[in-house]
Amino acid sequence: MSPRTARRHAALLTALLAILWGLFSGPPAATAAPHTATAAPRTAAAGTFRNPLNTGPDPFVTTWNGTYYLTTTQGDSIRMWRSTSLGTLLEADPITVWTDTDGSRNQHIWAPEFYRFGNRWYLYYTADDGVDDHHRLYVLESDRDDPAGPYHFKSRLTPPNHSADFAIDPGILEHNGRLYLAYSGINQYQHNGLNIAPMSNPYTVSGNAVAINGAGGCPEVREGPEFLYRNGRTWMTYSTCDTGKPDYQVWMMSLPSTADPLVPGNWTQHSGPVFSRADDHGVYGPGHHAFFRSPDGKEDWIVYHAKTTSVNTYTNRTTRAQKITWNADGSPNLGRPLAMGATQDLPSGDPGAGTYWINDDGRSSGDGSVSYTGTWNSGTGCATQCFWGDDHWSDRAGNTATFSFTGTRIALLSVRDTGNGIAALSIDGGPEQRVDFYGAIRTGETLQYLSPRLASGRHTLRIRVTGEHNAQSGASFVSVDRAEVYTR
């Protein structure tokens, strides 16, 4: 090798190490009120994504014909989001696939799930008349072979021995060529206990429900049953403890592929939770989950909701996803919940999201940067509640933070808190939109703002501190943390 070649190789190696350091090193030490953040060397992040996928709870995802379809609990209707990449579900526009005028079932619409049988889709959900104990199970049928409908009402799902009882979280078990309705409802074990009933077709319950006594580490609930099929067994996972608690978690039972699921003794209990809080990642109450396959069918993934606060609350439950694996004994390994903003590889066969991040300190995985006017505080006190463990914040009226980016849309995620106030946001110097950063409970990486769709090209998002706050807030701070940029 000639000296010139050696020097060239050494320079390339130095540059590569610099890039790797920028990607994998932790955030820099806290600095005192910088005015401008200088971006580190940028590297493309093609083929990756970051959570959240949606701001709602109780998620269900299916991939079909190269598209992801997602539902979450919305309360007054059933909405669906669809995208060709997992990484762009957060910016997808919702489709309302169902509303109801029947007063007995048009409120508290929760936990929709949808399955394809034949050339039709069946959408299962729970709803009531405004009284929680009146929750019952229902199913819709699509008018054509499309997960997004349109749908028409098909029937109520009623096991004869629980015809007048509370019931939520319907899921479908497919076992030995037969269908079964699994749900959470009243039984001798819990008010929200696991039940399984036989079905003669996708919209008819054909017999009594049997109760399954699932363990759970707490007395409250056993809900949201979901199923995996592999290695000669059916795996039933379910959520336990109250969903408002940070200890909401997932437990598991299994059944041999030849056994009758209506015989409770055929189910084998797995010891201990298989998916639970990860305080070091800032993840609390992970549960009410579902499973889906990667677009090419080679990988198994879990989609679930979790919170960024350990406070007992039903708010801030956001939808997240991550890949799962399989243990040597044939059981599923759900792993540990990843931090909200952790960068993950997209599912196998996903064509790519075309997204990148911009951190509040100026680092970016794409063509992005951020600059500040006025005096801003910065530091790492927010720890796992912030992307890269740091953020900037200010309550000085007139101070600005401006993200410059190349793309078609930008999302701003940051801390909401009891001392936060109102910001004025504008795209490319246009009209300002007032956004309240206040939250009754402190939460991190909360979606504060999603811009309109923009022409592909160079844009700016300016965040101006107004110095104002609502009557509940104790101060007027505005927090700047992560921007997620969409390029397609």
JSON list of C-alpha atoms in Angstrom, two decimals, residues 19-220:
[
{"chain": "A", "resi": 19, "resn": "ILE", "atom": "CA", "xyz": [-20.03, 9.37, 12.35]},
{"chain": "A", "resi": 20, "resn": "LEU", "atom": "CA", "xyz": [-20.40, 6.33, 14.58]},
{"chain": "A", "resi": 21, "resn": "TRP", "atom": "CA", "xyz": [-19.59, 8.44, 17.63]},
{"chain": "A", "resi": 22, "resn": "GLY", "atom": "CA", "xyz": [-22.32, 10.90, 16.66]},
{"chain": "A", "resi": 23, "resn": "LEU", "atom": "CA", "xyz": [-24.84, 8.08, 16.34]},
{"chain": "A", "resi": 24, "resn": "PHE", "atom": "CA", "xyz": [-24.12, 6.06, 19.47]},
{"chain": "A", "resi": 25, "resn": "SER", "atom": "CA", "xyz": [-22.64, 8.38, 22.06]},
{"chain": "A", "resi": 26, "resn": "GLY", "atom": "CA", "xyz": [-24.89, 9.75, 24.77]},
{"chain": "A", "resi": 27, "resn": "PRO", "atom": "CA", "xyz": [-26.06, 13.34, 24.95]},
{"chain": "A", "resi": 28, "resn": "PRO", "atom": "CA", "xyz": [-23.52, 16.04, 25.77]},
{"chain": "A", "resi": 29, "resn": "ALA", "atom": "CA", "xyz": [-23.18, 17.49, 29.25]},
{"chain": "A", "resi": 30, "resn": "ALA", "atom": "CA", "xyz": [-25.63, 20.19, 30.25]},
{"chain": "A", "resi": 31, "resn": "THR", "atom": "CA", "xyz": [-24.78, 23.64, 28.95]},
{"chain": "A", "resi": 32, "resn": "ALA", "atom": "CA", "xyz": [-25.80, 27.03, 30.19]},
{"chain": "A", "resi": 33, "resn": "ALA", "atom": "CA", "xyz": [-28.42, 28.71, 28.03]},
{"chain": "A", "resi": 34, "resn": "PRO", "atom": "CA", "xyz": [-26.94, 28.35, 24.53]},
{"chain": "A", "resi": 35, "resn": "HIS", "atom": "CA", "xyz": [-28.23, 30.67, 21.84]},
{"chain": "A", "resi": 36, "resn": "THR", "atom": "CA", "xyz": [-27.44, 28.43, 18.87]},
{"chain": "A", "resi": 37, "resn": "ALA", "atom": "CA", "xyz": [-27.05, 24.65, 18.72]},
{"chain": "A", "resi": 38, "resn": "THR", "atom": "CA", "xyz": [-24.50, 23.44, 16.17]},
{"chain": "A", "resi": 39, "resn": "ALA", "atom": "CA", "xyz": [-25.39, 20.21, 14.40]},
{"chain": "A", "resi": 40, "resn": "ALA", "atom": "CA", "xyz": [-23.01, 17.25, 14.56]},
{"chain": "A", "resi": 41, "resn": "PRO", "atom": "CA", "xyz": [-22.11, 15.36, 11.36]},
{"chain": "A", "resi": 42, "resn": "ARG", "atom": "CA", "xyz": [-25.33, 14.03, 9.83]},
{"chain": "A", "resi": 43, "resn": "THR", "atom": "CA", "xyz": [-26.01, 10.49, 8.79]},
{"chain": "A", "resi": 44, "resn": "ALA", "atom": "CA", "xyz": [-29.01, 9.10, 6.96]},
{"chain": "A", "resi": 45, "resn": "ALA", "atom": "CA", "xyz": [-31.48, 7.02, 9.00]},
{"chain": "A", "resi": 46, "resn": "ALA", "atom": "CA", "xyz": [-33.20, 5.19, 6.15]},
{"chain": "A", "resi": 47, "resn": "GLY", "atom": "CA", "xyz": [-34.88, 1.98, 7.28]},
{"chain": "A", "resi": 48, "resn": "THR", "atom": "CA", "xyz": [-35.56, 3.10, 10.86]},
{"chain": "A", "resi": 49, "resn": "PHE", "atom": "CA", "xyz": [-38.40, 4.52, 12.93]},
{"chain": "A", "resi": 50, "resn": "ARG", "atom": "CA", "xyz": [-39.20, 5.81, 16.39]},
{"chain": "A", "resi": 51, "resn": "ASN", "atom": "CA", "xyz": [-42.28, 5.51, 18.58]},
{"chain": "A", "resi": 52, "resn": "PRO", "atom": "CA", "xyz": [-45.02, 6.60, 19.12]},
{"chain": "A", "resi": 53, "resn": "LEU", "atom": "CA", "xyz": [-47.09, 5.32, 16.21]},
{"chain": "A", "resi": 54, "resn": "ASN", "atom": "CA", "xyz": [-50.29, 6.95, 17.49]},
{"chain": "A", "resi": 55, "resn": "THR", "atom": "CA", "xyz": [-51.52, 9.05, 20.42]},
{"chain": "A", "resi": 56, "resn": "GLY", "atom": "CA", "xyz": [-54.31, 6.59, 21.33]},
{"chain": "A", "resi": 57, "resn": "PRO", "atom": "CA", "xyz": [-54.45, 3.44, 23.53]},
{"chain": "A", "resi": 58, "resn": "ASP", "atom": "CA", "xyz": [-55.58, -0.18, 22.93]},
{"chain": "A", "resi": 59, "resn": "PRO", "atom": "CA", "xyz": [-53.88, -0.62, 19.53]},
{"chain": "A", "resi": 60, "resn": "PHE", "atom": "CA", "xyz": [-54.44, -3.30, 16.93]},
{"chain": "A", "resi": 61, "resn": "VAL", "atom": "CA", "xyz": [-52.36, -3.61, 13.73]},
{"chain": "A", "resi": 62, "resn": "THR", "atom": "CA", "xyz": [-52.64, -5.76, 10.62]},
{"chain": "A", "resi": 63, "resn": "THR", "atom": "CA", "xyz": [-50.49, -5.74, 7.49]},
{"chain": "A", "resi": 64, "resn": "TRP", "atom": "CA", "xyz": [-52.38, -6.50, 4.28]},
{"chain": "A", "resi": 65, "resn": "ASN", "atom": "CA", "xyz": [-51.44, -6.01, 0.63]},
{"chain": "A", "resi": 66, "resn": "GLY", "atom": "CA", "xyz": [-48.35, -4.01, 1.55]},
{"chain": "A", "resi": 67, "resn": "THR", "atom": "CA", "xyz": [-50.15, -1.61, 3.91]},
{"chain": "A", "resi": 68, "resn": "TYR", "atom": "CA", "xyz": [-50.28, -1.29, 7.69]},
{"chain": "A", "resi": 69, "resn": "TYR", "atom": "CA", "xyz": [-53.73, -0.75, 9.21]},
{"chain": "A", "resi": 70, "resn": "LEU", "atom": "CA", "xyz": [-54.03, 0.51, 12.79]},
{"chain": "A", "resi": 71, "resn": "THR", "atom": "CA", "xyz": [-56.95, 1.11, 15.15]},
{"chain": "A", "resi": 72, "resn": "THR", "atom": "CA", "xyz": [-56.90, 2.57, 18.67]},
{"chain": "A", "resi": 73, "resn": "THR", "atom": "CA", "xyz": [-59.59, 3.48, 21.18]},
{"chain": "A", "resi": 74, "resn": "GLN", "atom": "CA", "xyz": [-61.21, 6.79, 20.25]},
{"chain": "A", "resi": 75, "resn": "GLY", "atom": "CA", "xyz": [-64.35, 6.65, 22.42]},
{"chain": "A", "resi": 76, "resn": "ASP", "atom": "CA", "xyz": [-67.01, 8.08, 20.12]},
{"chain": "A", "resi": 77, "resn": "SER", "atom": "CA", "xyz": [-66.23, 6.22, 16.89]},
{"chain": "A", "resi": 78, "resn": "ILE", "atom": "CA", "xyz": [-63.86, 3.75, 15.26]},
{"chain": "A", "resi": 79, "resn": "ARG", "atom": "CA", "xyz": [-61.01, 5.31, 13.34]},
{"chain": "A", "resi": 80, "resn": "MET", "atom": "CA", "xyz": [-58.34, 3.62, 11.27]},
{"chain": "A", "resi": 81, "resn": "TRP", "atom": "CA", "xyz": [-54.89, 4.78, 10.17]},
{"chain": "A", "resi": 82, "resn": "ARG", "atom": "CA", "xyz": [-53.14, 3.23, 7.18]},
{"chain": "A", "resi": 83, "resn": "SER", "atom": "CA", "xyz": [-49.65, 3.63, 5.78]},
{"chain": "A", "resi": 84, "resn": "THR", "atom": "CA", "xyz": [-47.19, 1.75, 3.58]},
{"chain": "A", "resi": 85, "resn": "SER", "atom": "CA", "xyz": [-44.56, 2.09, 6.33]},
{"chain": "A", "resi": 86, "resn": "LEU", "atom": "CA", "xyz": [-44.74, 1.60, 10.07]},
{"chain": "A", "resi": 87, "resn": "GLY", "atom": "CA", "xyz": [-42.68, 4.76, 10.48]},
{"chain": "A", "resi": 88, "resn": "THR", "atom": "CA", "xyz": [-45.30, 7.03, 8.93]},
{"chain": "A", "resi": 89, "resn": "LEU", "atom": "CA", "xyz": [-48.39, 5.88, 10.85]},
{"chain": "A", "resi": 90, "resn": "LEU", "atom": "CA", "xyz": [-48.09, 8.83, 13.24]},
{"chain": "A", "resi": 91, "resn": "GLU", "atom": "CA", "xyz": [-48.56, 11.31, 10.39]},
{"chain": "A", "resi": 92, "resn": "ALA", "atom": "CA", "xyz": [-51.24, 9.30, 8.57]},
{"chain": "A", "resi": 93, "resn": "ASP", "atom": "CA", "xyz": [-54.69, 10.88, 8.35]},
{"chain": "A", "resi": 94, "resn": "PRO", "atom": "CA", "xyz": [-57.43, 8.94, 10.18]},
{"chain": "A", "resi": 95, "resn": "ILE", "atom": "CA", "xyz": [-60.37, 7.35, 8.40]},
{"chain": "A", "resi": 96, "resn": "THR", "atom": "CA", "xyz": [-63.61, 7.14, 10.39]},
{"chain": "A", "resi": 97, "resn": "VAL", "atom": "CA", "xyz": [-64.88, 3.65, 9.61]},
{"chain": "A", "resi": 98, "resn": "TRP", "atom": "CA", "xyz": [-67.77, 3.51, 12.09]},
{"chain": "A", "resi": 99, "resn": "THR", "atom": "CA", "xyz": [-70.15, 5.73, 14.02]},
{"chain": "A", "resi": 100, "resn": "ASP", "atom": "CA", "xyz": [-73.46, 4.61, 15.49]},
{"chain": "A", "resi": 101, "resn": "THR", "atom": "CA", "xyz": [-76.82, 6.29, 16.11]},
{"chain": "A", "resi": 102, "resn": "ASP", "atom": "CA", "xyz": [-78.12, 3.46, 18.31]},
{"chain": "A", "resi": 103, "resn": "GLY", "atom": "CA", "xyz": [-78.10, 4.91, 21.82]},
{"chain": "A", "resi": 104, "resn": "SER", "atom": "CA", "xyz": [-77.52, 1.52, 23.43]},
{"chain": "A", "resi": 105, "resn": "ARG", "atom": "CA", "xyz": [-74.07, 1.16, 21.85]},
{"chain": "A", "resi": 106, "resn": "ASN", "atom": "CA", "xyz": [-72.72, 4.51, 20.64]},
{"chain": "A", "resi": 107, "resn": "GLN", "atom": "CA", "xyz": [-70.66, 5.57, 23.65]},
{"chain": "A", "resi": 108, "resn": "HIS", "atom": "CA", "xyz": [-67.38, 4.43, 25.20]},
{"chain": "A", "resi": 109, "resn": "ILE", "atom": "CA", "xyz": [-66.41, 2.57, 22.04]},
{"chain": "A", "resi": 110, "resn": "TRP", "atom": "CA", "xyz": [-63.22, 0.72, 22.97]},
{"chain": "A", "resi": 111, "resn": "ALA", "atom": "CA", "xyz": [-60.57, -1.65, 21.70]},
{"chain": "A", "resi": 112, "resn": "PRO", "atom": "CA", "xyz": [-61.52, -2.34, 18.05]},
{"chain": "A", "resi": 113, "resn": "GLU", "atom": "CA", "xyz": [-59.87, -5.32, 16.32]},
{"chain": "A", "resi": 114, "resn": "PHE", "atom": "CA", "xyz": [-60.36, -6.53, 12.76]},
{"chain": "A", "resi": 115, "resn": "TYR", "atom": "CA", "xyz": [-59.84, -9.89, 11.05]},
{"chain": "A", "resi": 116, "resn": "ARG", "atom": "CA", "xyz": [-60.29, -11.23, 7.53]},
{"chain": "A", "resi": 117, "resn": "PHE", "atom": "CA", "xyz": [-62.44, -14.32, 7.01]},
{"chain": "A", "resi": 118, "resn": "GLY", "atom": "CA", "xyz": [-63.19, -15.28, 3.41]},
{"chain": "A", "resi": 119, "resn": "ASN", "atom": "CA", "xyz": [-63.33, -12.10, 1.37]},
{"chain": "A", "resi": 120, "resn": "ARG", "atom": "CA", "xyz": [-64.78, -9.94, 4.12]},
{"chain": "A", "resi": 121, "resn": "TRP", "atom": "CA", "xyz": [-63.37, -8.15, 7.15]},
{"chain": "A", "resi": 122, "resn": "TYR", "atom": "CA", "xyz": [-64.97, -8.36, 10.60]},
{"chain": "A", "resi": 123, "resn": "LEU", "atom": "CA", "xyz": [-64.43, -5.56, 13.09]},
{"chain": "A", "resi": 124, "resn": "TYR", "atom": "CA", "xyz": [-64.94, -6.45, 16.75]},
{"chain": "A", "resi": 125, "resn": "TYR", "atom": "CA", "xyz": [-65.37, -3.85, 19.50]},
{"chain": "A", "resi": 126, "resn": "THR", "atom": "CA", "xyz": [-67.11, -3.00, 22.76]},
{"chain": "A", "resi": 127, "resn": "ALA", "atom": "CA", "xyz": [-69.49, -0.12, 23.47]},
{"chain": "A", "resi": 128, "resn": "ASP", "atom": "CA", "xyz": [-72.18, 1.00, 25.92]},
{"chain": "A", "resi": 129, "resn": "ASP", "atom": "CA", "xyz": [-75.00, 3.50, 26.44]},
{"chain": "A", "resi": 130, "resn": "GLY", "atom": "CA", "xyz": [-72.94, 5.76, 28.68]},
{"chain": "A", "resi": 131, "resn": "VAL", "atom": "CA", "xyz": [-72.85, 3.37, 31.67]},
{"chain": "A", "resi": 132, "resn": "ASP", "atom": "CA", "xyz": [-69.60, 1.39, 31.94]},
{"chain": "A", "resi": 133, "resn": "ASP", "atom": "CA", "xyz": [-71.25, -1.77, 33.30]},
{"chain": "A", "resi": 134, "resn": "HIS", "atom": "CA", "xyz": [-73.44, -1.83, 30.18]},
{"chain": "A", "resi": 135, "resn": "HIS", "atom": "CA", "xyz": [-70.47, -2.54, 27.92]},
{"chain": "A", "resi": 136, "resn": "ARG", "atom": "CA", "xyz": [-71.28, -5.35, 25.49]},
{"chain": "A", "resi": 137, "resn": "LEU", "atom": "CA", "xyz": [-69.52, -6.93, 22.48]},
{"chain": "A", "resi": 138, "resn": "TYR", "atom": "CA", "xyz": [-70.36, -6.20, 18.84]},
{"chain": "A", "resi": 139, "resn": "VAL", "atom": "CA", "xyz": [-69.13, -7.04, 15.35]},
{"chain": "A", "resi": 140, "resn": "LEU", "atom": "CA", "xyz": [-69.28, -5.21, 12.01]},
{"chain": "A", "resi": 141, "resn": "GLU", "atom": "CA", "xyz": [-68.90, -6.73, 8.53]},
{"chain": "A", "resi": 142, "resn": "SER", "atom": "CA", "xyz": [-67.18, -4.99, 5.62]},
{"chain": "A", "resi": 143, "resn": "ASP", "atom": "CA", "xyz": [-69.07, -4.36, 2.39]},
{"chain": "A", "resi": 144, "resn": "ARG", "atom": "CA", "xyz": [-66.01, -5.34, 0.37]},
{"chain": "A", "resi": 145, "resn": "ASP", "atom": "CA", "xyz": [-62.58, -6.90, 0.79]},
{"chain": "A", "resi": 146, "resn": "ASP", "atom": "CA", "xyz": [-60.96, -3.87, 2.43]},
{"chain": "A", "resi": 147, "resn": "PRO", "atom": "CA", "xyz": [-59.89, -3.46, 6.09]},
{"chain": "A", "resi": 148, "resn": "ALA", "atom": "CA", "xyz": [-60.95, 0.20, 5.93]},
{"chain": "A", "resi": 149, "resn": "GLY", "atom": "CA", "xyz": [-64.51, -0.73, 5.00]},
{"chain": "A", "resi": 150, "resn": "PRO", "atom": "CA", "xyz": [-67.10, 0.57, 4.57]},
{"chain": "A", "resi": 151, "resn": "TYR", "atom": "CA", "xyz": [-68.71, -1.53, 7.32]},
{"chain": "A", "resi": 152, "resn": "HIS", "atom": "CA", "xyz": [-72.27, -2.34, 8.31]},
{"chain": "A", "resi": 153, "resn": "PHE", "atom": "CA", "xyz": [-73.51, -3.55, 11.69]},
{"chain": "A", "resi": 154, "resn": "LYS", "atom": "CA", "xyz": [-73.66, -7.35, 11.81]},
{"chain": "A", "resi": 155, "resn": "SER", "atom": "CA", "xyz": [-74.55, -8.52, 15.31]},
{"chain": "A", "resi": 156, "resn": "ARG", "atom": "CA", "xyz": [-74.07, -8.45, 19.03]},
{"chain": "A", "resi": 157, "resn": "LEU", "atom": "CA", "xyz": [-71.87, -11.25, 20.40]},
{"chain": "A", "resi": 158, "resn": "THR", "atom": "CA", "xyz": [-73.58, -12.84, 23.39]},
{"chain": "A", "resi": 159, "resn": "PRO", "atom": "CA", "xyz": [-72.55, -16.05, 25.16]},
{"chain": "A", "resi": 160, "resn": "PRO", "atom": "CA", "xyz": [-75.86, -17.45, 26.54]},
{"chain": "A", "resi": 161, "resn": "ASN", "atom": "CA", "xyz": [-74.53, -17.71, 30.10]},
{"chain": "A", "resi": 162, "resn": "HIS", "atom": "CA", "xyz": [-73.42, -14.05, 30.10]},
{"chain": "A", "resi": 163, "resn": "SER", "atom": "CA", "xyz": [-76.16, -12.42, 28.04]},
{"chain": "A", "resi": 164, "resn": "ALA", "atom": "CA", "xyz": [-76.68, -9.53, 30.49]},
{"chain": "A", "resi": 165, "resn": "ASP", "atom": "CA", "xyz": [-73.13, -9.16, 31.76]},
{"chain": "A", "resi": 166, "resn": "PHE", "atom": "CA", "xyz": [-70.36, -6.62, 31.34]},
{"chain": "A", "resi": 167, "resn": "ALA", "atom": "CA", "xyz": [-67.92, -7.58, 28.56]},
{"chain": "A", "resi": 168, "resn": "ILE", "atom": "CA", "xyz": [-64.98, -5.81, 26.85]},
{"chain": "A", "resi": 169, "resn": "ASP", "atom": "CA", "xyz": [-61.89, -6.46, 24.70]},
{"chain": "A", "resi": 170, "resn": "PRO", "atom": "CA", "xyz": [-63.10, -9.01, 22.13]},
{"chain": "A", "resi": 171, "resn": "GLY", "atom": "CA", "xyz": [-60.41, -10.99, 20.31]},
{"chain": "A", "resi": 172, "resn": "ILE", "atom": "CA", "xyz": [-60.62, -13.99, 18.01]},
{"chain": "A", "resi": 173, "resn": "LEU", "atom": "CA", "xyz": [-58.91, -17.32, 18.68]},
{"chain": "A", "resi": 174, "resn": "GLU", "atom": "CA", "xyz": [-58.44, -19.53, 15.60]},
{"chain": "A", "resi": 175, "resn": "HIS", "atom": "CA", "xyz": [-57.75, -23.09, 16.71]},
{"chain": "A", "resi": 176, "resn": "ASN", "atom": "CA", "xyz": [-57.93, -26.38, 14.79]},
{"chain": "A", "resi": 177, "resn": "GLY", "atom": "CA", "xyz": [-60.07, -24.82, 12.08]},
{"chain": "A", "resi": 178, "resn": "ARG", "atom": "CA", "xyz": [-62.60, -23.34, 14.49]},
{"chain": "A", "resi": 179, "resn": "LEU", "atom": "CA", "xyz": [-63.24, -19.83, 15.76]},
{"chain": "A", "resi": 180, "resn": "TYR", "atom": "CA", "xyz": [-63.61, -18.79, 19.38]},
{"chain": "A", "resi": 181, "resn": "LEU", "atom": "CA", "xyz": [-64.50, -15.47, 20.98]},
{"chain": "A", "resi": 182, "resn": "ALA", "atom": "CA", "xyz": [-62.07, -14.50, 23.73]},
{"chain": "A", "resi": 183, "resn": "TYR", "atom": "CA", "xyz": [-62.89, -11.49, 25.87]},
{"chain": "A", "resi": 184, "resn": "SER", "atom": "CA", "xyz": [-62.71, -9.90, 29.30]},
{"chain": "A", "resi": 185, "resn": "GLY", "atom": "CA", "xyz": [-65.86, -9.99, 31.41]},
{"chain": "A", "resi": 186, "resn": "ILE", "atom": "CA", "xyz": [-67.55, -11.12, 34.56]},
{"chain": "A", "resi": 187, "resn": "ASN", "atom": "CA", "xyz": [-66.69, -14.58, 35.87]},
{"chain": "A", "resi": 188, "resn": "GLN", "atom": "CA", "xyz": [-65.96, -16.20, 39.21]},
{"chain": "A", "resi": 189, "resn": "TYR", "atom": "CA", "xyz": [-62.39, -14.91, 39.20]},
{"chain": "A", "resi": 190, "resn": "GLN", "atom": "CA", "xyz": [-62.65, -11.19, 38.31]},
{"chain": "A", "resi": 191, "resn": "HIS", "atom": "CA", "xyz": [-65.14, -8.58, 37.16]},
{"chain": "A", "resi": 192, "resn": "ASN", "atom": "CA", "xyz": [-62.73, -8.28, 34.20]},
{"chain": "A", "resi": 193, "resn": "GLY", "atom": "CA", "xyz": [-61.77, -11.94, 33.82]},
{"chain": "A", "resi": 194, "resn": "LEU", "atom": "CA", "xyz": [-60.77, -14.10, 30.84]},
{"chain": "A", "resi": 195, "resn": "ASN", "atom": "CA", "xyz": [-63.59, -15.90, 29.01]},
{"chain": "A", "resi": 196, "resn": "ILE", "atom": "CA", "xyz": [-63.67, -18.03, 25.85]},
{"chain": "A", "resi": 197, "resn": "ALA", "atom": "CA", "xyz": [-66.82, -19.00, 23.90]},
{"chain": "A", "resi": 198, "resn": "PRO", "atom": "CA", "xyz": [-67.29, -21.09, 20.72]},
{"chain": "A", "resi": 199, "resn": "MET", "atom": "CA", "xyz": [-68.40, -19.46, 17.45]},
{"chain": "A", "resi": 200, "resn": "SER", "atom": "CA", "xyz": [-70.18, -21.05, 14.49]},
{"chain": "A", "resi": 201, "resn": "ASN", "atom": "CA", "xyz": [-69.07, -18.25, 12.14]},
{"chain": "A", "resi": 202, "resn": "PRO", "atom": "CA", "xyz": [-67.31, -14.86, 12.51]},
{"chain": "A", "resi": 203, "resn": "TYR", "atom": "CA", "xyz": [-70.46, -13.17, 13.83]},
{"chain": "A", "resi": 204, "resn": "THR", "atom": "CA", "xyz": [-72.30, -15.83, 15.86]},
{"chain": "A", "resi": 205, "resn": "VAL", "atom": "CA", "xyz": [-71.51, -17.16, 19.35]},
{"chain": "A", "resi": 206, "resn": "SER", "atom": "CA", "xyz": [-72.69, -20.77, 19.48]},
{"chain": "A", "resi": 207, "resn": "GLY", "atom": "CA", "xyz": [-72.32, -21.75, 23.12]},
{"chain": "A", "resi": 208, "resn": "ASN", "atom": "CA", "xyz": [-71.59, -20.75, 26.68]},
{"chain": "A", "resi": 209, "resn": "ALA", "atom": "CA", "xyz": [-68.37, -19.04, 27.65]},
{"chain": "A", "resi": 210, "resn": "VAL", "atom": "CA", "xyz": [-65.92, -20.79, 29.94]},
{"chain": "A", "resi": 211, "resn": "ALA", "atom": "CA", "xyz": [-63.81, -18.92, 32.47]},
{"chain": "A", "resi": 212, "resn": "ILE", "atom": "CA", "xyz": [-60.02, -19.15, 32.41]},
{"chain": "A", "resi": 213, "resn": "ASN", "atom": "CA", "xyz": [-58.28, -18.45, 35.71]},
{"chain": "A", "resi": 214, "resn": "GLY", "atom": "CA", "xyz": [-55.21, -16.53, 34.56]},
{"chain": "A", "resi": 215, "resn": "ALA", "atom": "CA", "xyz": [-52.52, -15.48, 36.99]},
{"chain": "A", "resi": 216, "resn": "GLY", "atom": "CA", "xyz": [-51.50, -11.85, 36.99]},
{"chain": "A", "resi": 217, "resn": "GLY", "atom": "CA", "xyz": [-49.53, -10.63, 39.98]},
{"chain": "A", "resi": 218, "resn": "CYS", "atom": "CA", "xyz": [-52.43, -8.40, 41.10]},
{"chain": "A", "resi": 219, "resn": "PRO", "atom": "CA", "xyz": [-56.12, -8.94, 41.78]},
{"chain": "A", "resi": 220, "resn": "GLU", "atom": "CA", "xyz": [-57.78, -6.42, 39.48]}
]
